[in-house]
Amino acid sequence: GNSVTQMEGPVTLSEEAFLTINCTYTATGYPSLFWYVQYPGEGLQLLLKATKADDKGSNKGFEATYRKETTSFHLEKGSVQVSDSAVYFCALSAGFQKLVFGTGTRLLVSP
Amino acid sequence: GAVVSQHPSWVICKSGTSVKIECRSLDFQATTMFWYRQFPKQSLMLMATSNEGSKATYEQGVEKDKFLINHASLTLSTLTVTSAHPEDSSFYICSAREPKLRGGPTYNEQFFGPGTRLTVL
């Protein structure tokens, strides 16, 4: 079946550090890939998405590239801020089916 | 972007009572809504898929008589936790999806509500 694997957290960084959160997936067909962010006490917000191989999703300085050959969709940001502290979820959707989420990675950014 | 609201944002109830949570799509019609449950520091667990005008489809292990879902209109779905117990305390999140249009995108973008925190005493 479809599944998503994320690196375990928490990821602890200092402000302005480079961020990478790894995400790999297993899926039949050609899924769409997503990164969602959840701030404390809030629901999920879509951060970025990619719908086909080699697509790069980007938003608010975050980027992720759909790599079919490595079945990966790693999240990166060149310089994190304290306000980026949140839980980040990688997810996939195959066709028009339900979303499958990874377990989430907590990011803690200190000043 | 599309907006989904939930009400209430938090609720505290006594064991044995029932609690209803509403999920509304504010600026689009949602033929499909999803209900998730999230335990502290864990991922979202899909509980059920709700299609307007038909019975909800529950995920394996989710008691349909315990978690009643109604999707009576294209903008409203409700989740009722019946005879709630402390183990039902959790963060409940809904999401909504627009209908797939002919020739439209094939990906499944869901718009999430802000969540409802349920505490059962």
CSV table of C-alpha atoms in Angstrom, one decimal:
chain,number,residue,atom,x,y,z
A,1,GLY,CA,0.0,0.0,0.0
A,2,ASN,CA,0.9,3.6,0.0
A,3,SER,CA,3.1,5.0,2.8
A,4,VAL,CA,5.2,7.9,3.8
A,5,THR,CA,8.3,7.8,5.9
A,6,GLN,CA,9.7,10.9,7.6
A,7,MET,CA,12.8,11.5,9.7
A,8,GLU,CA,12.1,11.4,13.4
A,9,GLY,CA,12.4,14.6,15.3
A,10,PRO,CA,12.7,16.8,17.0
A,11,VAL,CA,15.0,18.8,14.7
A,12,THR,CA,16.7,21.5,16.7
A,13,LEU,CA,18.3,24.4,14.9
A,14,SER,CA,19.6,27.9,15.5
A,15,GLU,CA,18.1,30.8,13.7
A,16,GLU,CA,19.4,31.2,10.1
A,17,ALA,CA,20.6,27.6,9.9
A,18,PHE,CA,19.9,25.4,6.9
A,19,LEU,CA,17.0,23.0,7.2
A,20,THR,CA,16.4,19.6,5.7
A,21,ILE,CA,13.6,17.3,6.6
A,22,ASN,CA,13.7,14.0,4.8
A,23,CYS,CA,10.7,12.3,3.3
A,24,THR,CA,10.4,9.1,1.3
A,25,TYR,CA,7.4,7.4,0.0
A,26,THR,CA,6.0,4.2,-1.4
A,27,ALA,CA,3.1,4.3,-3.8
A,28,THR,CA,1.5,2.7,-6.8
A,29,GLY,CA,1.1,4.9,-9.8
A,30,TYR,CA,2.1,8.5,-9.7
A,31,PRO,CA,1.2,10.2,-6.5
A,32,SER,CA,1.0,13.9,-5.7
A,33,LEU,CA,3.2,14.9,-2.8
A,34,PHE,CA,2.6,17.5,-0.1
A,35,TRP,CA,4.1,19.2,2.8
A,36,TYR,CA,1.8,20.4,5.5
A,37,VAL,CA,2.7,22.5,8.6
A,38,GLN,CA,1.0,22.5,11.9
A,39,TYR,CA,1.6,25.4,14.3
A,40,PRO,CA,1.0,24.8,18.0
A,41,GLY,CA,-2.7,24.4,18.8
A,42,GLU,CA,-3.8,24.8,15.1
A,43,GLY,CA,-4.9,22.6,12.2
A,44,LEU,CA,-2.8,21.7,9.2
A,45,GLN,CA,-1.9,24.2,6.6
A,46,LEU,CA,-0.7,23.3,3.1
A,47,LEU,CA,2.9,24.5,2.8
A,48,LEU,CA,3.7,23.3,-0.7
A,49,LYS,CA,2.9,20.6,-3.2
A,50,ALA,CA,4.2,18.8,-6.3
A,51,THR,CA,2.1,16.8,-8.7
A,52,LYS,CA,4.6,15.2,-11.0
A,53,ALA,CA,8.2,14.0,-11.2
A,54,ASP,CA,10.8,16.8,-11.1
A,55,ASP,CA,8.3,19.4,-10.0
A,56,LYS,CA,9.6,21.7,-7.3
A,57,GLY,CA,7.1,23.1,-4.8
A,58,SER,CA,8.0,26.2,-3.0
A,59,ASN,CA,6.4,28.6,-0.5
A,60,LYS,CA,7.7,31.0,2.2
A,61,GLY,CA,11.3,30.1,1.5
A,62,PHE,CA,10.6,26.3,1.8
A,63,GLU,CA,11.3,24.1,-1.2
A,64,ALA,CA,10.9,20.4,-2.0
A,65,THR,CA,11.5,18.6,-5.3
A,66,TYR,CA,9.6,15.5,-6.4
A,67,ARG,CA,12.3,12.9,-7.0
A,68,LYS,CA,10.7,9.8,-8.7
A,69,GLU,CA,14.1,8.0,-9.0
A,70,THR,CA,14.7,8.1,-5.2
A,71,THR,CA,11.0,8.3,-4.2
A,72,SER,CA,11.7,11.3,-2.1
A,73,PHE,CA,10.3,14.7,-1.4
A,74,HIS,CA,12.7,16.3,1.1
A,75,LEU,CA,11.8,19.7,2.6
A,76,GLU,CA,14.5,22.4,2.6
A,77,LYS,CA,14.9,26.0,3.7
A,78,GLY,CA,18.1,28.0,3.5
A,79,SER,CA,17.6,30.1,6.6
A,80,VAL,CA,15.1,29.1,9.3
A,81,GLN,CA,13.4,31.6,11.6
A,82,VAL,CA,12.0,31.1,15.1
A,83,SER,CA,8.6,31.5,13.6
A,84,ASP,CA,9.2,28.3,11.6
A,85,SER,CA,9.0,26.2,14.7
A,86,ALA,CA,6.1,23.8,14.1
A,87,VAL,CA,5.4,20.2,13.1
A,88,TYR,CA,5.9,19.4,9.5
A,89,PHE,CA,4.0,16.5,7.8
A,90,CYS,CA,4.9,14.9,4.5
A,91,ALA,CA,1.9,13.4,2.7
A,92,LEU,CA,0.9,11.8,-0.6
A,93,SER,CA,-2.2,11.2,-2.5
A,94,ALA,CA,-2.5,8.7,-5.3
A,95,GLY,CA,-5.1,9.6,-7.9
A,96,PHE,CA,-8.1,11.2,-6.2
A,97,GLN,CA,-7.7,9.2,-3.1
A,98,LYS,CA,-7.3,10.0,0.5
A,99,LEU,CA,-4.1,11.6,1.9
A,100,VAL,CA,-1.5,9.4,3.5
A,101,PHE,CA,0.6,11.2,6.1
A,102,GLY,CA,4.0,10.6,7.6
A,103,THR,CA,4.4,10.7,11.3
A,104,GLY,CA,5.4,14.4,11.4
A,105,THR,CA,8.7,16.0,12.3
A,106,ARG,CA,8.9,18.7,15.0
A,107,LEU,CA,11.2,21.6,14.2
A,108,LEU,CA,12.4,23.8,17.0
A,109,VAL,CA,14.3,26.9,16.1
A,110,SER,CA,16.1,28.9,18.8
A,111,PRO,CA,17.2,32.5,18.6
B,1,GLY,CA,-7.4,29.9,-0.6
B,2,ALA,CA,-10.4,27.8,0.5
B,3,VAL,CA,-11.4,28.1,4.1
B,4,VAL,CA,-12.7,25.4,6.3
B,5,SER,CA,-14.0,26.2,9.8
B,6,GLN,CA,-14.7,24.0,12.8
B,7,HIS,CA,-16.9,24.6,15.8
B,8,PRO,CA,-16.3,24.5,18.6
B,9,SER,CA,-12.6,25.0,18.8
B,10,TRP,CA,-12.5,23.3,22.1
B,11,VAL,CA,-15.0,21.5,24.3
B,12,ILE,CA,-15.0,19.9,27.7
B,13,CYS,CA,-17.7,17.4,28.6
B,14,LYS,CA,-18.5,14.8,31.2
B,15,SER,CA,-18.1,11.1,30.6
B,16,GLY,CA,-21.2,9.5,29.1
B,17,THR,CA,-22.4,12.6,27.3
B,18,SER,CA,-22.4,13.2,23.5
B,19,VAL,CA,-20.5,15.9,21.7
B,20,LYS,CA,-21.1,17.3,18.2
B,21,ILE,CA,-18.4,18.9,16.1
B,22,GLU,CA,-19.2,20.9,13.0
B,23,CYS,CA,-17.1,21.3,9.9
B,24,ARG,CA,-18.0,23.9,7.3
B,25,SER,CA,-16.5,24.8,4.0
B,26,LEU,CA,-17.0,28.6,3.8
B,27,ASP,CA,-16.3,29.5,0.2
B,28,PHE,CA,-16.6,26.3,-1.7
B,29,GLN,CA,-18.8,23.3,-2.0
B,30,ALA,CA,-17.3,20.1,-0.6
B,31,THR,CA,-18.6,16.9,-1.9
B,32,THR,CA,-16.2,15.1,0.3
B,33,MET,CA,-15.1,15.8,3.8
B,34,PHE,CA,-12.6,13.8,6.0
B,35,TRP,CA,-12.4,13.4,9.7
B,36,TYR,CA,-9.1,12.9,11.4
B,37,ARG,CA,-8.0,12.3,15.0
B,38,GLN,CA,-4.7,13.3,16.3
B,39,PHE,CA,-3.1,12.2,19.5
B,40,PRO,CA,-0.4,14.4,21.2
B,41,LYS,CA,2.8,14.5,19.2
B,42,GLN,CA,1.5,12.0,16.7
B,43,SER,CA,0.3,12.1,13.1
B,44,LEU,CA,-3.2,12.4,11.9
B,45,MET,CA,-5.3,9.2,11.8
B,46,LEU,CA,-8.0,9.2,9.2
B,47,MET,CA,-11.3,8.2,10.9
B,48,ALA,CA,-13.8,8.4,8.1
B,49,THR,CA,-14.6,9.8,4.7
B,50,SER,CA,-17.9,11.6,4.4
B,51,ASN,CA,-19.6,12.1,1.0
B,52,GLU,CA,-22.5,14.5,0.8
B,53,GLY,CA,-25.8,12.7,0.7
B,54,SER,CA,-24.5,9.2,1.5
B,55,LYS,CA,-23.2,7.2,4.4
B,56,ALA,CA,-19.7,7.8,5.6
B,57,THR,CA,-16.9,5.3,5.0
B,58,TYR,CA,-15.1,4.4,8.2
B,59,GLU,CA,-11.5,3.3,8.4
B,60,GLN,CA,-10.7,0.0,9.9
B,61,GLY,CA,-10.9,0.0,13.7
B,62,VAL,CA,-13.1,3.1,13.9
B,63,GLU,CA,-16.5,2.4,15.6
B,64,LYS,CA,-19.2,3.9,13.4
B,65,ASP,CA,-21.8,3.8,16.2
B,66,LYS,CA,-19.4,5.7,18.4
B,67,PHE,CA,-18.4,8.3,15.9
B,68,LEU,CA,-21.5,9.4,14.0
B,69,ILE,CA,-20.9,11.4,10.8
B,70,ASN,CA,-23.5,13.3,8.9
B,71,HIS,CA,-22.8,15.2,5.7
B,72,ALA,CA,-26.2,16.6,4.9
B,73,SER,CA,-25.2,19.5,2.7
B,74,LEU,CA,-22.3,20.5,0.5
B,75,THR,CA,-20.9,22.8,3.1
B,76,LEU,CA,-21.5,21.0,6.4
B,77,SER,CA,-20.4,17.8,7.9
B,78,THR,CA,-20.8,16.9,11.6
B,79,LEU,CA,-19.0,14.4,13.8
B,80,THR,CA,-20.9,13.3,17.0
B,81,VAL,CA,-18.9,11.5,19.6
B,82,THR,CA,-21.5,9.4,21.4
B,83,SER,CA,-21.3,8.4,25.1
B,84,ALA,CA,-17.8,10.0,25.3
B,85,HIS,CA,-15.2,8.6,27.6
B,86,PRO,CA,-11.8,10.0,28.7
B,87,GLU,CA,-10.0,7.9,26.0
B,88,ASP,CA,-11.9,9.8,23.4
B,89,SER,CA,-10.1,13.0,24.4
B,90,SER,CA,-8.2,14.1,21.4
B,91,PHE,CA,-7.7,16.7,18.7
B,92,TYR,CA,-10.3,16.2,15.9
B,93,ILE,CA,-9.5,17.8,12.6
B,94,CYS,CA,-11.7,17.9,9.5
B,95,SER,CA,-10.8,18.6,5.9
B,96,ALA,CA,-12.8,19.3,2.8
B,97,ARG,CA,-12.2,18.6,-0.8
B,98,GLU,CA,-13.8,20.2,-3.9
B,99,PRO,CA,-15.4,17.9,-6.4
B,100,LYS,CA,-13.2,16.7,-9.2
B,101,LEU,CA,-14.0,18.6,-12.4
B,102,ARG,CA,-13.8,17.1,-15.9
B,103,GLY,CA,-10.4,18.1,-17.2
B,104,GLY,CA,-9.4,19.4,-13.8
B,105,PRO,CA,-6.4,18.5,-11.7
B,106,THR,CA,-6.0,14.9,-10.7
B,107,TYR,CA,-4.4,15.6,-7.3
B,108,ASN,CA,-6.2,15.6,-4.1
B,109,GLU,CA,-5.8,18.9,-2.3
B,110,GLN,CA,-7.7,18.9,1.0
B,111,PHE,CA,-8.3,22.1,3.0
B,112,PHE,CA,-8.1,21.6,6.7
B,113,GLY,CA,-10.1,23.1,9.5
B,114,PRO,CA,-8.3,24.5,12.6
B,115,GLY,CA,-9.3,21.5,14.7
B,116,THR,CA,-11.4,20.8,17.8
B,117,ARG,CA,-9.8,19.8,21.1
B,118,LEU,CA,-12.1,17.5,23.0
B,119,THR,CA,-11.5,16.8,26.7
B,120,VAL,CA,-13.7,14.2,28.4
B,121,LEU,CA,-13.7,14.3,32.2
